[in-house]
Amino acid sequence: MSSNNTKVAADRQAALDYHEYPKPGKLEIRATKPMATGRDLSRAYSPGVAEACLEIAKDPDDARRYTAKGNLVAVISNGTAVLGLGNIGAQASKPVMEGKAVLFKKFAGIDCFDIEVDENDPERLADLVCRLAPTFGAVNLEDIKAPDCFIVERICRERMSIPVFHDDQHGTAIVAAAAAVNALRIAGKRLEDIRIVALGAGAAGIACLKMLMAMGARAENILMLDSKGVIHAERTGLSPEKAEFARETKLRTIDEALEGADLFLGVSGPGLLTGEMVARMAEGPIIFALANPTPEIMPEEARAASPKALIATGRSDYPNQVNNVLCFPFIFRGALDVGATEINEAMKIACVEAIAELARATTSAEVGVAYQGERLTFGPDYLIPKPFDPRLLPTVATAVAKAAIDSGVATRELDLDAYRQRLQTQVYRSALIMRPVFEAARQVQRRIVFAEGEEPRVLRAAQAMLEETTDRPILIGRPEVIEMRLEREGITLRPNQDFELVNPESDTRFRDYWGSYFEIMRRKGVTPDQAKSILRTNTTAIAAVMVHRGEADSMICGTVGPYVWHLRHVREVLSTDELHPVGALSLIILDKGPLFVADTHINIEPTGQQLAETVIAAARHVRRFGVDPKVAVCSGSQFGNLDSRSGRVSQEALAILDGAARDFEYEGEMHTDAALDPELRERLFPGGRLTGRANVLVYTNTDAAGAARNLLKSVADGLEVGPILMGMGNRAHIVTPGVTVRGLLNMAALAGTPVASYG
């Protein structure tokens, strides 16, 4: 067996294993309410469920309040036109429909039931779909052959008062139209002026042309071809959908139709467009070869025939993939959230414009990480966003919701600014709790120096800083390396314009820097030669010296190398009697809310005094997030039941804390479960000072704090913000090597917050 055949067989088995293990299929149903006691059961079912039923009987719209209907979409197919597979039947289409449901959940948080219907009569199929209306907030029709799909959708739209959307038609049309809008912008052409040739007269092809016409393309400038050639006025036996595109023309073949054409739209089959045909098109043609998996023409052949061609396909291994996932999760999200009765043309056009505009904006940091090695800058190879662009949800759904409200099909009003922010918190789990930090950071402009300026994550974080804050990044690194990585990553930052660049090998300030470092370290055994050597190679030391000299307001380091190594240089250069590392605080974002953990890195075995300082600093920093601190001092001893070091240190820290009035709740010493379970704590230690669930856990050694931090991240799927270096007056922060781009941006916002705003 050839190596290629072996790979094909391996890929096939891997796909089958993906669907079979660890449990068959791609979906499961989970309860959203507790079901642990008899009381839970009585509320979920009899008799408590009757109350919800009676409310819905009085007002059917209350189904959105008391059931999952408002966030539930049906993905329905009869399997008569499964993409790339044809008429394989309802049962065989189920893996595709499950996959569609997974995409709804992944990209927009929408719950789905996939429903495969063994019915080929379009009117009976439509009737079945309509009878399901009480269950769902919207219906996504999928993989139904033409012209049956037109009939099913028309009947459903007429009879149902919820959105009905045939994604094969409208999803493809919306994404293709967004790509066309941007391609025309690059080509310097107008939609109303161009000649369009469409090969493929099925549901997707017809919907694409109707979408382009709705946006300004002229019917007289469009020629559609099917398997028999040009659809012209003299042809008979055309379906109503095809007849709409019949033109008075003498042209009969694709070769004739393409002469001087500006845009080729292919939704047909493989290899039906040749290089010779492309060469006959207008200068700089737009070629959308969307047949899958093999397009009408491969991009290499099209570009060889016309080097300035702007090309899109349906494939993920080429630029400009016209992928429905750019549309359907987000148009449904917006429609559901305003209670739209339909998805109308205004909502579709809003979706087109939002997708197109997003591609023209600077690419987000997260997209760059997901698609490393690709240039993601608006241009011929980046006409539309990538599916994993996290901005799609808030941008597109908000635009769709606004269009629904403006066009009068919404049944609920929304504060669109608040709605967009809520969607951003759905994409970025840290967005909600970080909001007060970002707002405080925007009040001033601070200079943040990144010690590892050559690191790609830092470059993307610097780009995100410019988009989301008023701070100015300073990057330490070799210019040629940074420029090479900016080019490779497709990042549009301009050295010495968008950021200040410090070259450790040849910066003109080198003498000043090593001189400052020597003055700080001369009584610690450092010679002038050693100072020069360190300041040539140690970027953390350079960053610390810049902050010390007032050339930067704060520094961020730690993306490479151990924490303690960076901590040593920060301590050496920036510690004073008033400012010194007190502890490291990690914010862990969990489904149940935020939880702060300290001290994870600084004091391995803290004294009672150090522990008390950590508690005070943690409470102060927690308020930066708009959270009222409730601090638990956690130890191996619980309220004095064990004579251990951790217990004694806890008691000493509590005595220090009790020596002055505190404006936050605290209690100790206790086990972690007592800190998080108020009922358990009340049984063990009634009448304590801490009320409710603790949200700050301060441990008596870094082993325990680090273990708690890592368990919450690894097992409880917690998202970390931090670690935050406390006690340094916000002049330095040390991240860990696993930090993400979003994590660096969050730390930059923390570093960019004026000290006066939190302490």
Tab-separated table of C-alpha atoms in Angstrom, residues 164-513:
chain	number	residue	atom	x	y	z
A	164	VAL	CA	-36.645	29.588	9.518
A	165	PHE	CA	-33.323	29.579	7.697
A	166	HIS	CA	-32.107	27.186	5.008
A	167	ASP	CA	-28.388	27.469	5.635
A	168	ASP	CA	-27.311	25.810	2.385
A	169	GLN	CA	-28.960	28.714	0.597
A	170	HIS	CA	-28.661	31.751	2.770
A	171	GLY	CA	-25.564	30.926	4.837
A	172	THR	CA	-23.500	30.343	1.707
A	173	ALA	CA	-25.018	33.442	0.098
A	174	ILE	CA	-24.202	35.697	3.050
A	175	VAL	CA	-20.578	34.601	3.370
A	176	ALA	CA	-20.010	34.693	-0.395
A	177	ALA	CA	-21.530	38.179	-0.542
A	178	ALA	CA	-19.230	39.366	2.265
A	179	ALA	CA	-16.227	38.042	0.353
A	180	ALA	CA	-17.527	39.727	-2.831
A	181	VAL	CA	-17.942	43.088	-1.065
A	182	ASN	CA	-14.312	43.044	0.017
A	183	ALA	CA	-12.976	41.640	-3.251
A	184	LEU	CA	-14.676	44.454	-5.131
A	185	ARG	CA	-13.185	46.971	-2.719
A	186	ILE	CA	-9.699	45.653	-3.475
A	187	ALA	CA	-10.389	45.478	-7.219
A	188	GLY	CA	-11.743	49.010	-7.237
A	189	LYS	CA	-15.062	47.957	-8.786
A	190	ARG	CA	-18.720	48.518	-7.888
A	191	LEU	CA	-21.267	45.754	-7.473
A	192	GLU	CA	-23.824	47.503	-9.643
A	193	ASP	CA	-21.340	47.726	-12.544
A	194	ILE	CA	-19.842	44.242	-12.709
A	195	ARG	CA	-20.772	41.299	-14.932
A	196	ILE	CA	-21.426	38.079	-13.003
A	197	VAL	CA	-21.374	34.525	-14.334
A	198	ALA	CA	-22.766	31.833	-12.055
A	199	LEU	CA	-22.155	28.149	-12.732
A	200	GLY	CA	-24.593	26.024	-10.731
A	201	ALA	CA	-28.322	26.645	-10.470
A	202	GLY	CA	-29.072	24.840	-7.226
A	203	ALA	CA	-30.203	26.287	-3.932
A	204	ALA	CA	-26.852	27.857	-3.043
A	205	GLY	CA	-26.229	29.362	-6.452
A	206	ILE	CA	-29.674	30.934	-6.691
A	207	ALA	CA	-29.465	32.283	-3.129
A	208	CYS	CA	-26.008	33.778	-3.772
A	209	LEU	CA	-27.261	35.683	-6.806
A	210	LYS	CA	-30.371	36.902	-4.990
A	211	MET	CA	-28.180	38.126	-2.142
A	212	LEU	CA	-25.898	40.010	-4.528
A	213	MET	CA	-28.942	41.517	-6.250
A	214	ALA	CA	-30.350	42.615	-2.890
A	215	MET	CA	-27.078	44.442	-2.314
A	216	GLY	CA	-27.012	46.201	-5.675
A	217	ALA	CA	-26.017	43.800	-8.456
A	218	ARG	CA	-28.126	44.297	-11.578
A	219	ALA	CA	-30.158	41.412	-12.941
A	220	GLU	CA	-29.242	42.286	-16.540
A	221	ASN	CA	-25.547	41.857	-15.664
A	222	ILE	CA	-25.988	38.268	-14.422
A	223	LEU	CA	-25.796	35.054	-16.418
A	224	MET	CA	-26.554	31.722	-14.745
A	225	LEU	CA	-25.587	28.346	-16.165
A	226	ASP	CA	-26.742	24.863	-15.259
A	227	SER	CA	-25.722	21.488	-16.681
A	228	LYS	CA	-27.386	22.423	-20.003
A	229	GLY	CA	-25.601	25.746	-20.399
A	230	VAL	CA	-26.737	29.341	-20.141
A	231	ILE	CA	-30.216	29.820	-18.718
A	232	HIS	CA	-31.777	32.017	-21.400
A	233	ALA	CA	-35.251	33.253	-22.238
A	234	GLU	CA	-35.810	30.680	-25.004
A	235	ARG	CA	-35.375	27.669	-22.734
A	236	THR	CA	-38.425	25.746	-21.596
A	237	GLY	CA	-39.150	23.553	-18.591
A	238	LEU	CA	-37.347	25.818	-16.144
A	239	SER	CA	-38.298	25.795	-12.474
A	240	PRO	CA	-39.677	29.106	-11.178
A	241	GLU	CA	-36.384	29.718	-9.385
A	242	LYS	CA	-34.318	29.237	-12.536
A	243	ALA	CA	-36.788	31.125	-14.712
A	244	GLU	CA	-36.130	34.238	-12.650
A	245	PHE	CA	-32.588	34.273	-14.072
A	246	ALA	CA	-33.450	33.544	-17.729
A	247	ARG	CA	-31.959	36.325	-19.869
A	248	GLU	CA	-32.415	37.533	-23.412
A	249	THR	CA	-29.012	36.545	-24.755
A	250	LYS	CA	-27.350	34.748	-27.671
A	251	LEU	CA	-24.690	33.328	-25.338
A	252	ARG	CA	-25.002	29.595	-24.735
A	253	THR	CA	-21.749	28.210	-23.284
A	254	ILE	CA	-19.602	29.041	-20.306
A	255	ASP	CA	-16.738	30.036	-22.616
A	256	GLU	CA	-18.953	32.623	-24.282
A	257	ALA	CA	-20.473	33.825	-21.004
A	258	LEU	CA	-17.113	34.390	-19.312
A	259	GLU	CA	-15.766	36.752	-21.974
A	260	GLY	CA	-15.017	39.976	-20.057
A	261	ALA	CA	-16.841	38.816	-16.908
A	262	ASP	CA	-15.763	40.362	-13.587
A	263	LEU	CA	-16.980	37.695	-11.161
A	264	PHE	CA	-17.258	33.933	-11.520
A	265	LEU	CA	-19.459	32.226	-8.941
A	266	GLY	CA	-19.129	28.450	-8.965
A	267	VAL	CA	-21.347	26.195	-6.880
A	268	SER	CA	-21.297	23.255	-9.236
A	269	GLY	CA	-18.644	20.567	-9.557
A	270	PRO	CA	-14.901	19.908	-9.820
A	271	GLY	CA	-12.777	21.067	-12.750
A	272	LEU	CA	-15.511	22.836	-14.690
A	273	LEU	CA	-13.533	26.075	-15.028
A	274	THR	CA	-10.232	26.122	-16.920
A	275	GLY	CA	-7.313	28.500	-16.973
A	276	GLU	CA	-8.171	29.426	-20.558
A	277	MET	CA	-11.636	30.509	-19.438
A	278	VAL	CA	-10.170	32.594	-16.619
A	279	ALA	CA	-7.829	34.305	-19.052
A	280	ARG	CA	-10.851	35.535	-21.030
A	281	MET	CA	-12.326	37.276	-17.999
A	282	ALA	CA	-11.827	40.947	-17.152
A	283	GLU	CA	-8.570	42.214	-15.652
A	284	GLY	CA	-8.236	41.216	-12.002
A	285	PRO	CA	-11.199	38.828	-12.025
A	286	ILE	CA	-12.968	37.634	-8.888
A	287	ILE	CA	-13.211	33.854	-8.860
A	288	PHE	CA	-15.328	32.088	-6.265
A	289	ALA	CA	-14.827	28.378	-6.965
A	290	LEU	CA	-16.935	26.965	-4.139
A	291	ALA	CA	-17.506	23.338	-5.166
A	292	ASN	CA	-16.394	20.993	-2.365
A	293	PRO	CA	-14.116	19.197	-1.816
A	294	THR	CA	-12.658	19.886	-5.281
A	295	PRO	CA	-13.386	23.371	-6.633
A	296	GLU	CA	-14.258	24.283	-10.212
A	297	ILE	CA	-10.639	25.375	-10.615
A	298	MET	CA	-7.707	25.087	-8.240
A	299	PRO	CA	-6.389	28.460	-7.035
A	300	GLU	CA	-2.922	27.820	-8.465
A	301	GLU	CA	-4.298	27.324	-11.965
A	302	ALA	CA	-6.560	30.356	-11.740
A	303	ARG	CA	-3.739	32.598	-10.568
A	304	ALA	CA	-1.412	31.305	-13.256
A	305	ALA	CA	-3.995	32.316	-15.854
A	306	SER	CA	-4.671	35.706	-14.237
A	307	PRO	CA	-2.034	36.768	-11.653
A	308	LYS	CA	-4.238	39.528	-10.211
A	309	ALA	CA	-7.207	37.242	-9.668
A	310	LEU	CA	-8.990	37.413	-6.302
A	311	ILE	CA	-9.889	33.847	-5.377
A	312	ALA	CA	-12.092	32.144	-2.789
A	313	THR	CA	-12.926	28.466	-2.380
A	314	GLY	CA	-14.851	26.259	0.011
A	315	ARG	CA	-11.647	24.615	1.246
A	316	SER	CA	-9.919	25.275	4.552
A	317	ASP	CA	-6.426	24.688	3.150
A	318	TYR	CA	-6.585	27.777	0.929
A	319	PRO	CA	-7.129	31.434	1.814
A	320	ASN	CA	-10.635	32.890	1.729
A	321	GLN	CA	-12.680	29.852	2.670
A	322	VAL	CA	-16.374	30.583	2.146
A	323	ASN	CA	-17.573	28.737	5.213
A	324	ASN	CA	-21.163	28.917	6.468
A	325	VAL	CA	-19.935	28.817	10.056
A	326	LEU	CA	-19.019	32.491	9.633
A	327	CYS	CA	-22.737	33.189	9.445
A	328	PHE	CA	-25.318	30.770	10.799
A	329	PRO	CA	-24.379	30.638	14.530
A	330	PHE	CA	-24.329	34.405	14.784
A	331	ILE	CA	-27.386	35.268	12.706
A	332	PHE	CA	-29.382	32.812	14.827
A	333	ARG	CA	-27.887	34.247	18.019
A	334	GLY	CA	-29.037	37.749	17.148
A	335	ALA	CA	-32.429	36.557	15.938
A	336	LEU	CA	-33.120	34.509	19.075
A	337	ASP	CA	-32.068	37.239	21.462
A	338	VAL	CA	-34.526	39.783	20.085
A	339	GLY	CA	-37.284	37.194	19.631
A	340	ALA	CA	-37.336	37.746	15.851
A	341	THR	CA	-40.310	36.292	14.012
A	342	GLU	CA	-38.206	35.715	10.899
A	343	ILE	CA	-34.788	36.256	9.379
A	344	ASN	CA	-35.430	38.914	6.755
A	345	GLU	CA	-33.353	40.582	4.057
A	346	ALA	CA	-32.316	43.431	6.346
A	347	MET	CA	-30.871	40.962	8.843
A	348	LYS	CA	-29.033	39.069	6.091
A	349	ILE	CA	-27.536	42.260	4.669
A	350	ALA	CA	-26.499	43.354	8.164
A	351	CYS	CA	-24.774	39.999	8.544
A	352	VAL	CA	-22.961	40.461	5.215
A	353	GLU	CA	-21.760	43.931	6.114
A	354	ALA	CA	-20.635	42.938	9.606
A	355	ILE	CA	-18.600	39.979	8.318
A	356	ALA	CA	-17.024	42.078	5.572
A	357	GLU	CA	-16.181	44.917	7.932
A	358	LEU	CA	-14.615	42.533	10.417
A	359	ALA	CA	-12.152	41.293	7.792
A	360	ARG	CA	-11.113	44.877	7.107
A	361	ALA	CA	-10.422	45.525	10.799
A	362	THR	CA	-7.134	44.608	12.413
A	363	THR	CA	-7.032	40.900	13.112
A	364	SER	CA	-7.527	39.950	16.749
A	365	ALA	CA	-4.752	38.427	18.805
A	366	GLU	CA	-6.692	35.197	19.362
A	367	VAL	CA	-7.152	34.643	15.625
A	368	GLY	CA	-3.433	34.999	15.088
A	369	VAL	CA	-2.758	32.294	17.648
A	370	ALA	CA	-5.345	29.945	16.115
A	371	TYR	CA	-3.907	30.428	12.613
A	372	GLN	CA	-0.185	30.767	13.218
A	373	GLY	CA	1.908	31.156	10.098
A	374	GLU	CA	-0.848	32.800	8.028
A	375	ARG	CA	-0.927	36.480	7.113
A	376	LEU	CA	-4.229	37.678	8.475
A	377	THR	CA	-4.220	41.209	7.129
A	378	PHE	CA	-6.985	42.498	4.857
A	379	GLY	CA	-6.006	41.906	1.257
A	380	PRO	CA	-6.278	39.393	-1.610
A	381	ASP	CA	-5.629	36.439	0.703
A	382	TYR	CA	-7.810	37.700	3.553
A	383	LEU	CA	-11.208	38.750	2.195
A	384	ILE	CA	-13.295	37.285	5.021
A	385	PRO	CA	-12.575	36.461	8.670
A	386	LYS	CA	-11.506	33.069	9.910
A	387	PRO	CA	-14.103	30.851	11.655
A	388	PHE	CA	-12.290	31.031	14.998
A	389	ASP	CA	-12.265	34.825	15.067
A	390	PRO	CA	-13.783	35.528	18.510
A	391	ARG	CA	-15.082	38.909	17.361
A	392	LEU	CA	-17.658	37.272	15.089
A	393	LEU	CA	-20.152	36.588	17.855
A	394	PRO	CA	-20.412	40.085	19.358
A	395	THR	CA	-20.005	41.865	16.022
A	396	VAL	CA	-22.330	39.873	13.783
A	397	ALA	CA	-25.004	38.977	16.342
A	398	THR	CA	-25.289	42.602	17.460
A	399	ALA	CA	-25.603	43.812	13.853
A	400	VAL	CA	-28.307	41.207	13.180
A	401	ALA	CA	-30.187	42.088	16.370
A	402	LYS	CA	-30.114	45.780	15.461
A	403	ALA	CA	-31.401	45.046	11.954
A	404	ALA	CA	-34.232	42.936	13.371
A	405	ILE	CA	-35.242	45.746	15.719
A	406	ASP	CA	-34.967	48.418	13.024
A	407	SER	CA	-36.947	46.367	10.478
A	408	GLY	CA	-39.754	45.616	12.917
A	409	VAL	CA	-39.477	41.814	13.226
A	410	ALA	CA	-38.120	41.812	16.799
A	411	THR	CA	-40.504	41.131	19.673
A	412	ARG	CA	-38.041	42.250	22.353
A	413	GLU	CA	-35.987	45.418	22.697
A	414	LEU	CA	-32.331	45.257	23.661
A	415	ASP	CA	-29.771	47.727	24.931
A	416	LEU	CA	-27.398	46.957	22.074
A	417	ASP	CA	-24.265	48.246	23.821
A	418	ALA	CA	-24.973	46.096	26.879
A	419	TYR	CA	-25.856	43.185	24.589
A	420	ARG	CA	-22.553	43.427	22.748
A	421	GLN	CA	-20.666	43.503	26.053
A	422	ARG	CA	-22.581	40.445	27.244
A	423	LEU	CA	-21.638	38.562	24.095
A	424	GLN	CA	-18.011	39.547	24.572
A	425	THR	CA	-18.086	37.972	28.020
A	426	GLN	CA	-19.372	34.800	26.368
A	427	VAL	CA	-16.342	34.775	24.069
A	428	TYR	CA	-13.744	36.001	26.552
A	429	ARG	CA	-14.481	34.472	29.931
A	430	SER	CA	-12.343	37.135	31.565
A	431	ALA	CA	-14.153	40.049	29.876
A	432	LEU	CA	-16.811	40.667	32.527
A	433	ILE	CA	-14.571	40.703	35.574
A	434	MET	CA	-11.803	42.559	33.714
A	435	ARG	CA	-14.157	45.343	32.607
A	436	PRO	CA	-13.495	47.680	35.584
A	437	VAL	CA	-9.760	47.126	35.157
A	438	PHE	CA	-9.854	48.074	31.459
A	439	GLU	CA	-12.066	51.077	32.211
A	440	ALA	CA	-9.607	52.311	34.842
A	441	ALA	CA	-6.670	51.698	32.499
A	442	ARG	CA	-8.274	53.841	29.780
A	443	GLN	CA	-8.301	56.880	32.044
A	444	VAL	CA	-4.567	57.476	31.523
A	445	GLN	CA	-1.837	56.464	29.115
A	446	ARG	CA	0.934	54.412	30.692
A	447	ARG	CA	4.099	53.002	29.191
A	448	ILE	CA	4.307	49.213	29.560
A	449	VAL	CA	7.619	47.552	28.764
A	450	PHE	CA	7.656	43.882	27.748
A	451	ALA	CA	10.940	42.171	28.531
A	452	GLU	CA	10.439	39.406	25.937
A	453	GLY	CA	9.537	41.652	23.007
A	454	GLU	CA	10.505	39.078	20.379
A	455	GLU	CA	7.957	36.533	21.646
A	456	PRO	CA	5.003	36.235	19.168
A	457	ARG	CA	2.469	36.263	22.004
A	458	VAL	CA	3.910	39.551	23.209
A	459	LEU	CA	3.709	41.023	19.699
A	460	ARG	CA	0.045	40.090	19.462
A	461	ALA	CA	-0.631	41.392	22.957
A	462	ALA	CA	1.002	44.696	21.995
A	463	GLN	CA	-1.278	44.893	18.971
A	464	ALA	CA	-4.308	44.181	21.155
A	465	MET	CA	-3.175	46.853	23.635
A	466	LEU	CA	-3.300	49.482	20.919
A	467	GLU	CA	-6.832	48.370	19.993
A	468	GLU	CA	-8.295	48.046	23.487
A	469	THR	CA	-6.362	50.422	25.759
A	470	THR	CA	-4.664	53.823	25.664
A	471	ASP	CA	-1.328	52.403	26.861
A	472	ARG	CA	1.843	52.479	24.792
A	473	PRO	CA	3.852	49.255	24.522
A	474	ILE	CA	7.643	49.192	24.725
A	475	LEU	CA	9.290	46.045	23.358
A	476	ILE	CA	12.793	44.879	24.186
A	477	GLY	CA	14.297	42.846	21.376
A	478	ARG	CA	16.441	42.769	18.278
A	479	PRO	CA	14.839	44.818	15.481
A	480	GLU	CA	15.528	42.297	12.741
A	481	VAL	CA	13.969	39.463	14.775
A	482	ILE	CA	10.899	41.491	15.693
A	483	GLU	CA	10.370	42.662	12.105
A	484	MET	CA	10.757	39.105	10.811
A	485	ARG	CA	8.197	37.796	13.283
A	486	LEU	CA	5.776	40.634	12.597
A	487	GLU	CA	5.947	39.731	8.914
A	488	ARG	CA	5.614	36.007	9.541
A	489	GLU	CA	2.660	36.425	11.890
A	490	GLY	CA	0.909	38.992	9.692
A	491	ILE	CA	0.929	41.613	12.473
A	492	THR	CA	0.668	45.207	11.280
A	493	LEU	CA	2.620	46.883	14.095
A	494	ARG	CA	5.134	49.518	12.986
A	495	PRO	CA	8.365	49.754	15.000
A	496	ASN	CA	8.938	53.155	16.623
A	497	GLN	CA	5.471	54.297	15.518
A	498	ASP	CA	3.072	51.880	17.199
A	499	PHE	CA	5.588	50.846	19.839
A	500	GLU	CA	8.941	51.911	21.208
A	501	LEU	CA	11.754	49.499	20.437
A	502	VAL	CA	14.693	48.889	22.751
A	503	ASN	CA	17.533	46.952	21.124
A	504	PRO	CA	19.577	45.226	23.850
A	505	GLU	CA	22.535	44.945	21.460
A	506	SER	CA	22.912	48.564	20.381
A	507	ASP	CA	20.545	50.948	22.138
A	508	THR	CA	22.116	54.388	22.582
A	509	ARG	CA	21.004	54.374	26.215
A	510	PHE	CA	23.104	51.298	27.014
A	511	ARG	CA	25.716	53.264	29.007
A	512	ASP	CA	22.992	54.909	31.096
A	513	TYR	CA	21.296	51.569	31.693
